[in-house]
Coordinates of C-alpha atoms in Angstrom, one line a residue:
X1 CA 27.8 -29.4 -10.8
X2 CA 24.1 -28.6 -11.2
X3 CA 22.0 -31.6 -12.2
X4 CA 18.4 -30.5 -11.3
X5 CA 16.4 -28.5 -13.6
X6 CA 15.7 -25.1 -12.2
X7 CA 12.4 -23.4 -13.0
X8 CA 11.7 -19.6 -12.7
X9 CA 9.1 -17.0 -12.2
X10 CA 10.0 -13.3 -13.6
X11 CA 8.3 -10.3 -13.3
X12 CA 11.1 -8.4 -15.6
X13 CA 10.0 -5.0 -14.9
X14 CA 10.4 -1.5 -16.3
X15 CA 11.0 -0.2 -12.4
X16 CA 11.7 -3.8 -10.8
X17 CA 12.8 -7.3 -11.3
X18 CA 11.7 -9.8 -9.3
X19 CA 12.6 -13.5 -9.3
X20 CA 10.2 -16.6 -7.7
X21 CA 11.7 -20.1 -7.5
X22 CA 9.7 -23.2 -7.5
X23 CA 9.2 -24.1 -3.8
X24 CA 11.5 -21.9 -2.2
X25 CA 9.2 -18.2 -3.5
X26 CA 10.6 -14.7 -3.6
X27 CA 14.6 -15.5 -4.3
X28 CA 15.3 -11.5 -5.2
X29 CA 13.8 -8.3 -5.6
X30 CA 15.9 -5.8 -7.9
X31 CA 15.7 -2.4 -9.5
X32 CA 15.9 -2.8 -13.5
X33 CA 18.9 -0.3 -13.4
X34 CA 21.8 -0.9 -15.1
X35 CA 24.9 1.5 -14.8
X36 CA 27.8 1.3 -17.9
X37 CA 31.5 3.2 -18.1
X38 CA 30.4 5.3 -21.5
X39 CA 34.1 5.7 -22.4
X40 CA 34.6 1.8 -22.6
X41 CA 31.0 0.4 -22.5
X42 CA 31.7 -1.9 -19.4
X43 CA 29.0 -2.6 -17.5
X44 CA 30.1 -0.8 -13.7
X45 CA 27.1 -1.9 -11.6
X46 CA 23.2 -3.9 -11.6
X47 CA 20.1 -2.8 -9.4
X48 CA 19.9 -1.4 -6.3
X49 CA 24.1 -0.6 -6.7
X50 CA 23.3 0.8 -10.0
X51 CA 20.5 2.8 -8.3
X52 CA 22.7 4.7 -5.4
X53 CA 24.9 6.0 -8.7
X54 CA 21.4 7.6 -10.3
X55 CA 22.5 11.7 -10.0
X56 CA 25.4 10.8 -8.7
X57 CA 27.9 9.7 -11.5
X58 CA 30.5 12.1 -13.4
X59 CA 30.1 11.9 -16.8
X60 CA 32.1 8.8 -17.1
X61 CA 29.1 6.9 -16.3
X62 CA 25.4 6.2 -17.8
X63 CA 22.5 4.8 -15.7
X64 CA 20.3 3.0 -18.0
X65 CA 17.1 1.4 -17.7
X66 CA 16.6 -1.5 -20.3
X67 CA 13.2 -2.0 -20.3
X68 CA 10.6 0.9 -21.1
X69 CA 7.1 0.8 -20.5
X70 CA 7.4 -3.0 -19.9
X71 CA 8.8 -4.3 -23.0
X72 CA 12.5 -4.6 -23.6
X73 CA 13.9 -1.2 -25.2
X74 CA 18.1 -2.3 -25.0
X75 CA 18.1 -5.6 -25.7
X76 CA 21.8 -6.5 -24.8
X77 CA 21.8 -4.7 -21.3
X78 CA 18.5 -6.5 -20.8
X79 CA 20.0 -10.0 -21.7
X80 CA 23.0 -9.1 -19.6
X81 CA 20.6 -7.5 -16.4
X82 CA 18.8 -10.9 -16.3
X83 CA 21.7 -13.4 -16.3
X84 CA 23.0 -11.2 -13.5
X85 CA 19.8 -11.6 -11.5
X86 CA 19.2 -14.9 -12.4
X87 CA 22.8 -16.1 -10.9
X88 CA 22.1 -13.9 -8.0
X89 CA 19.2 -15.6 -7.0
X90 CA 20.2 -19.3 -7.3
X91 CA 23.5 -18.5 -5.7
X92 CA 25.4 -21.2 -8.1
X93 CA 25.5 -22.2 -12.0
X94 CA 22.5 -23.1 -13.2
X95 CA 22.0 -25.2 -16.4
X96 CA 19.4 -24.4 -19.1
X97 CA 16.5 -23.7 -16.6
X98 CA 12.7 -23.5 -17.5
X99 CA 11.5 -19.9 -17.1
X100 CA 7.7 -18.5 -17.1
X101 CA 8.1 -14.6 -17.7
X102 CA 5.3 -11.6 -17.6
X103 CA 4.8 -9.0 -19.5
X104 CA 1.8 -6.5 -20.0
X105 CA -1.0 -7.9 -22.0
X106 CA -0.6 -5.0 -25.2
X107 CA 2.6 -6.3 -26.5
X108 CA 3.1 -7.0 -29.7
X109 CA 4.2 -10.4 -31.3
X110 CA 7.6 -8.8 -32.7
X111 CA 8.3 -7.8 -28.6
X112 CA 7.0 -10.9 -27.2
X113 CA 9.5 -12.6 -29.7
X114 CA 12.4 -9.8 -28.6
X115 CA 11.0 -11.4 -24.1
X116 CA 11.4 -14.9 -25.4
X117 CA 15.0 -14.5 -27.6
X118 CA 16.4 -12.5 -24.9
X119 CA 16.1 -14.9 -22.2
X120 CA 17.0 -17.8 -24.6
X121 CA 20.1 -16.4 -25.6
X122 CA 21.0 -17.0 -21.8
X123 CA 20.8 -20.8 -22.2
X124 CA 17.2 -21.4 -21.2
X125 CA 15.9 -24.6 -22.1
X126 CA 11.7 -23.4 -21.7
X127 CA 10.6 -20.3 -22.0
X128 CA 6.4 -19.9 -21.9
X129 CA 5.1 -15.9 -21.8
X130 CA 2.0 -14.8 -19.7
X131 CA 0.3 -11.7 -19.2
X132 CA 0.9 -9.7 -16.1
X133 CA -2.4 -9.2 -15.3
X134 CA -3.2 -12.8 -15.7
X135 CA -0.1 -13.7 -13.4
X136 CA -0.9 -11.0 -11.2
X137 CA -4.8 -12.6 -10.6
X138 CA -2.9 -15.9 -9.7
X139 CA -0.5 -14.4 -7.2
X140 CA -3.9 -12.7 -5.8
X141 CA -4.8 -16.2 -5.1
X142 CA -8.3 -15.4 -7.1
X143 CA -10.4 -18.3 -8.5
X144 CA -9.5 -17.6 -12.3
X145 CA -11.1 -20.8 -13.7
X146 CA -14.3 -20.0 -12.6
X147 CA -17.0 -19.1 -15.2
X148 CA -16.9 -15.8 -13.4
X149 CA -15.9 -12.7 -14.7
X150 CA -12.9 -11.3 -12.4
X151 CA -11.1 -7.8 -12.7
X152 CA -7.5 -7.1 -11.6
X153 CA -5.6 -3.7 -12.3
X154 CA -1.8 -4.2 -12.2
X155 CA -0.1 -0.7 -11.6
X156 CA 3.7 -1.3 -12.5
X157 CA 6.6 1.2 -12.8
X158 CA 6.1 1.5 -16.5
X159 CA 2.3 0.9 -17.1
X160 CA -1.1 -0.3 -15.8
X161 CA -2.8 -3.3 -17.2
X162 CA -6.7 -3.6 -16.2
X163 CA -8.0 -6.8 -17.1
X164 CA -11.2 -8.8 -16.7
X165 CA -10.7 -13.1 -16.3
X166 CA -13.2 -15.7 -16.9
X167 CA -12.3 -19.4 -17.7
X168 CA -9.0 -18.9 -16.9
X169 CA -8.5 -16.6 -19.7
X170 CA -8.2 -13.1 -20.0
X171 CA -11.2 -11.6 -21.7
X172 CA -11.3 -7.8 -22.3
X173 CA -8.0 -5.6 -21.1
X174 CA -6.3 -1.9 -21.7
X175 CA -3.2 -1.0 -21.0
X176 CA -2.3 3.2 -20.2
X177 CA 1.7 4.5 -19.8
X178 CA 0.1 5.4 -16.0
X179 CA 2.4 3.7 -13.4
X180 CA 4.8 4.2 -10.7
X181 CA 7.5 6.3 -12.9
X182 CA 4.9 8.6 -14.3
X183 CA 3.7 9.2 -11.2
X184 CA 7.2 10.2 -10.1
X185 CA 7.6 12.4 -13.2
X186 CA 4.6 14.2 -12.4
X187 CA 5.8 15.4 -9.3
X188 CA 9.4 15.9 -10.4
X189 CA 7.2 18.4 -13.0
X190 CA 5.1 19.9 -10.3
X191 CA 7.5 20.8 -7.2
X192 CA 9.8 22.6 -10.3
X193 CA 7.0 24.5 -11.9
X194 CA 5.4 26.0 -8.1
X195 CA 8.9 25.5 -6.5
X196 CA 11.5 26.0 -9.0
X197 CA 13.4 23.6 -7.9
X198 CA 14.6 20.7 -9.7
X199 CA 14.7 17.4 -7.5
X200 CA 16.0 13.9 -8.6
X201 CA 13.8 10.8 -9.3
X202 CA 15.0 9.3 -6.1
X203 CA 13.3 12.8 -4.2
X204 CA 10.3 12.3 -6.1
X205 CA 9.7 8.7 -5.1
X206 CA 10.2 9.6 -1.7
X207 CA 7.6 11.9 -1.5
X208 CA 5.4 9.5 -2.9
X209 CA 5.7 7.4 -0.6
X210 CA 6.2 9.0 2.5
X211 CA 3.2 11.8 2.1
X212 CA 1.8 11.0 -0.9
X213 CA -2.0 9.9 -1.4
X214 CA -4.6 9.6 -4.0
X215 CA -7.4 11.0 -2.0
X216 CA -6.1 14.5 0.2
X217 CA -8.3 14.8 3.1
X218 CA -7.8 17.6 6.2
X219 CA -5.6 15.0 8.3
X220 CA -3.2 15.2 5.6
X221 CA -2.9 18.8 5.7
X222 CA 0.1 18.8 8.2
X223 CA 2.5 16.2 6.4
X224 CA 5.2 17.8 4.9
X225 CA 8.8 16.9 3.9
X226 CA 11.9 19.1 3.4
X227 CA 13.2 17.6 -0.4
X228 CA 16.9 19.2 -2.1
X229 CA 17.5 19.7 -5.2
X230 CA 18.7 22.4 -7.6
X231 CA 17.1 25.8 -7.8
X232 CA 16.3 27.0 -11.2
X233 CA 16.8 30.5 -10.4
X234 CA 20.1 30.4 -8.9
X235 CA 21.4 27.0 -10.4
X236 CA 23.0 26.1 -6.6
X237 CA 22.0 23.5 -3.9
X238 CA 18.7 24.3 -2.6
X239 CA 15.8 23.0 -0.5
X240 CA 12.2 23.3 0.1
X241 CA 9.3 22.1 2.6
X242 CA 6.7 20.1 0.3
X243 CA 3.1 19.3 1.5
X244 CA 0.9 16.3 1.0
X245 CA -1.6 18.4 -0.9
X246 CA 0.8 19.2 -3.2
X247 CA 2.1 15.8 -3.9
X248 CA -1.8 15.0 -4.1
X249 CA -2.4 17.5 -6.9
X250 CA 0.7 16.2 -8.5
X251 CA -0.3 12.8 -8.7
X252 CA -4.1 13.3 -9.7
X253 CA -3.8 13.0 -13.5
X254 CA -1.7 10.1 -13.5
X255 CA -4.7 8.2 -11.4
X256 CA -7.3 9.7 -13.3
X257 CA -5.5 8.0 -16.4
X258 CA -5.9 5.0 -14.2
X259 CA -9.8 5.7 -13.5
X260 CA -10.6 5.9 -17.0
X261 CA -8.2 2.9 -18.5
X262 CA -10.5 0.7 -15.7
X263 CA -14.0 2.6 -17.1
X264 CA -12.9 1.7 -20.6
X265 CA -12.8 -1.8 -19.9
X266 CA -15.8 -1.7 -17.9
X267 CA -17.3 -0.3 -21.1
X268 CA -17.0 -3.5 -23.1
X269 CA -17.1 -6.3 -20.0
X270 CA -20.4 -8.7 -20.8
X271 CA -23.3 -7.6 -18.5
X272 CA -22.8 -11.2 -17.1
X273 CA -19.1 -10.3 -16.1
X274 CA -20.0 -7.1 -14.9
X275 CA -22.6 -8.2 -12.6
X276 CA -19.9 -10.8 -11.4
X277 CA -17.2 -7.8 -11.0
X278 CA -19.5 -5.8 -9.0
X279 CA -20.0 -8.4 -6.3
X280 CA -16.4 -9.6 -6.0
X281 CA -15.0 -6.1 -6.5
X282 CA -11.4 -5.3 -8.4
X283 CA -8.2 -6.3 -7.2
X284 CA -4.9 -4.0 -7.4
X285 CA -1.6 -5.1 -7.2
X286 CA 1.8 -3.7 -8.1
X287 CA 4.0 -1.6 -6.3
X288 CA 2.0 1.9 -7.7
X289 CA -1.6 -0.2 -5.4
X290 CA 0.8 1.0 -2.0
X291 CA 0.2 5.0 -3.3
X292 CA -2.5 5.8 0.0
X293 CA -6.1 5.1 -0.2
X294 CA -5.8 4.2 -3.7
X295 CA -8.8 1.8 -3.3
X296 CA -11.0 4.5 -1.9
X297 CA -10.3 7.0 -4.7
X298 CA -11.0 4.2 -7.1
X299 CA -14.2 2.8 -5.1
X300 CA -15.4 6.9 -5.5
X301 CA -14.6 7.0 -9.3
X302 CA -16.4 4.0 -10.1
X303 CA -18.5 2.5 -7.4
X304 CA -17.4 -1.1 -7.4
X305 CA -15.4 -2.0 -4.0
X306 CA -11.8 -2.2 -4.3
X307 CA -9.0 -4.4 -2.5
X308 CA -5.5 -4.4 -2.3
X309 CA -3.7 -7.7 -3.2
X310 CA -1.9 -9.5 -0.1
X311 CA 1.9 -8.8 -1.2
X312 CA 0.9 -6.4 -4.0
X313 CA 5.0 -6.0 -4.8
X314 CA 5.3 -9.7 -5.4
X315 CA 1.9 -10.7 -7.1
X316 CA 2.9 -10.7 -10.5
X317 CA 6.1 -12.8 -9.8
X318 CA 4.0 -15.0 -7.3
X319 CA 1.8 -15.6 -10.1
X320 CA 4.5 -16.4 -12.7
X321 CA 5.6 -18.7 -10.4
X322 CA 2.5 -20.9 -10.0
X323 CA 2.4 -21.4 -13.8
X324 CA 5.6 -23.4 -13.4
X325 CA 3.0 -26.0 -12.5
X326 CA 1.1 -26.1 -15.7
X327 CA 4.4 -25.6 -18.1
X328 CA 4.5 -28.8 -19.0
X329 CA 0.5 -28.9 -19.9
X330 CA 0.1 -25.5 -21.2
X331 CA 4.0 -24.5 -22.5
X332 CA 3.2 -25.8 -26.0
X333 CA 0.3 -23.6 -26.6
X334 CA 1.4 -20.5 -24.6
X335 CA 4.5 -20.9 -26.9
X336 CA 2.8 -21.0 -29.9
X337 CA 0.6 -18.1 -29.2
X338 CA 4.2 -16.2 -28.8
X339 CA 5.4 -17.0 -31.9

């Protein structure tokens, strides 16, 4: 039998969810997959077993992703994703545990109502909704309840929040569909149109990662990876070498999207804020900050210096996690606001 009250950080996810509990931290990292038998609607597989399935199913089964652009888009697979994670991580039965969840700060009140039902529907007692850039700034360990202005730009699977805090409070903000699976998209586009070949999601990320960058200088001009897929032409098995430029190219609108979400905000910051900003500098977190030299592309764009969050993965849950603290002082309100 479970007698203690458990209490919860989630960063629910469009690309990942991730799980902080009080005083033990990071209890599970997942992707928000879910895969389901279409014939009989049974759910097959969650996360990263969900994910090896992703182009490689028969028709029998559907890889889904529940949430879309950060907010829930299938609510029952979404209820049903979370009370598998949330058993995962605790390792036993849990009863009617206190839960802080993120999502990004543009959300309406109907979706923030659709965060807070969903997770209530799985027997949770408490359940207090903050914005991700907000929990993001407090997993960045940055002074928030200072009377100075601070930004952070959270690049998520789904979207990127840019945000400026002062008092503790977020103060001016944008959010732009410009995250991780866009920027995946884009190059899925790209190698087809100049390669003709069609690659998976799972290809594209890859070459993110391993060559891509958001600033192409001449070291890069060697790195190269062979990537298979599907040639349009011939409709069989195919491969091709790719080049760091042309992952670069691939990925520059999606950060330009990024350069002028963070411009707009800077548009409408106070002067007093802005002065603030420029001296501290902006903060990125999310797993989309890792795409190399992010911060110097940025820092070029826009002339204020930029830094990388210490576990930029894990900041937003971090962050939902150190509100646990205040959910008895500030639940009520952060509840009502939700309503």
């Amino acid at each position: 039998m479970f007698w203690n009250k458990q209490r919860l950080g989630i960063d629910l996810g469009t690309a990942n969810t991730i799980i902080y509990i009080e005083k033990k931290g990071i209890a599970l990292r997942e992707p928000s997959i879910v895969a389901k038998q279409i014939e009989t609607g049974e759910i097959v597989a969650f996360g990263k077993e969900a994910e090896q399935l992703v182009g490689r199913t028969s028709d029998k089964y559907e890889i889904i992703r529940p949430m879309r652009d950060g907010v829930i888009a299938n609510f029952e697979l979404t209820k049903q994703m979370l009370s598998h994670y949330i058993k995962q991580a605790v390792h036993r039965s849990i009863s009617r545990p206190e839960v802080v969840i993120c999502v990004p700060s543009n959300i309406s009140k109907v979706e923030r109502r659709a965060m807070i039902d969903a997770i209530k529907d799985l027997g949770i007692s408490r359940a207090m909704i903050i914005e991700e850039p907000f929990a993001a700034a407090l997993g960045a360990d940055l002074s928030i309840s200072e009377p100075r202005g601070k930004m952070v730009v959270d690049i998520g699977g789904g979207t990127t929040d840019v945000a400026t805090i002062s008092y503790g409070e977020v103060v001016d903000n944008i959010t732009t569909r410009a995250g991780g699976n866009r920027m995946n998209e884009a190059i899925q586009a790209f190698v087809r149109e100049n390669y003709q070949l069609a690659i998976g999601y799972g290809e594209a990320e890859a070459l993110k990662i391993e060559i891509g960058n958001a600033k192409f200088t001449e070291y890069d001009k060697n790195d190269k990876m062979v990537v298979k897929g599907r040639n349009i032409a011939t409709g069989v098995p195919d491969e091709r070498i790719i080049y760091a430029k042309v992952v670069s190219e691939a990925l520059d609108e999606v950060i330009s999207m990024i350069v002028t979400s963070i411009k707009q905000v800077l548009e409408v910051t106070k002067p007093e804020l802005s002065v603030d900003i420029m001296e501290s500098g902006i903060v990125l977190s999310g797993g989309g900050a890792l795409l190399k030299r992010l911060p110097e592309r940025l820092y070029d764009e826009i002339g204020i210096p930029v830094h990388l969050s210490k576990i930029p993965l894990d900041s937003v849950a971090i962050g939902a996690g150190k509100m646990l603290k205040e959910l008895n002082k500030q639940g009520k309100e952060h509840e009502r606001r939700s309503r």
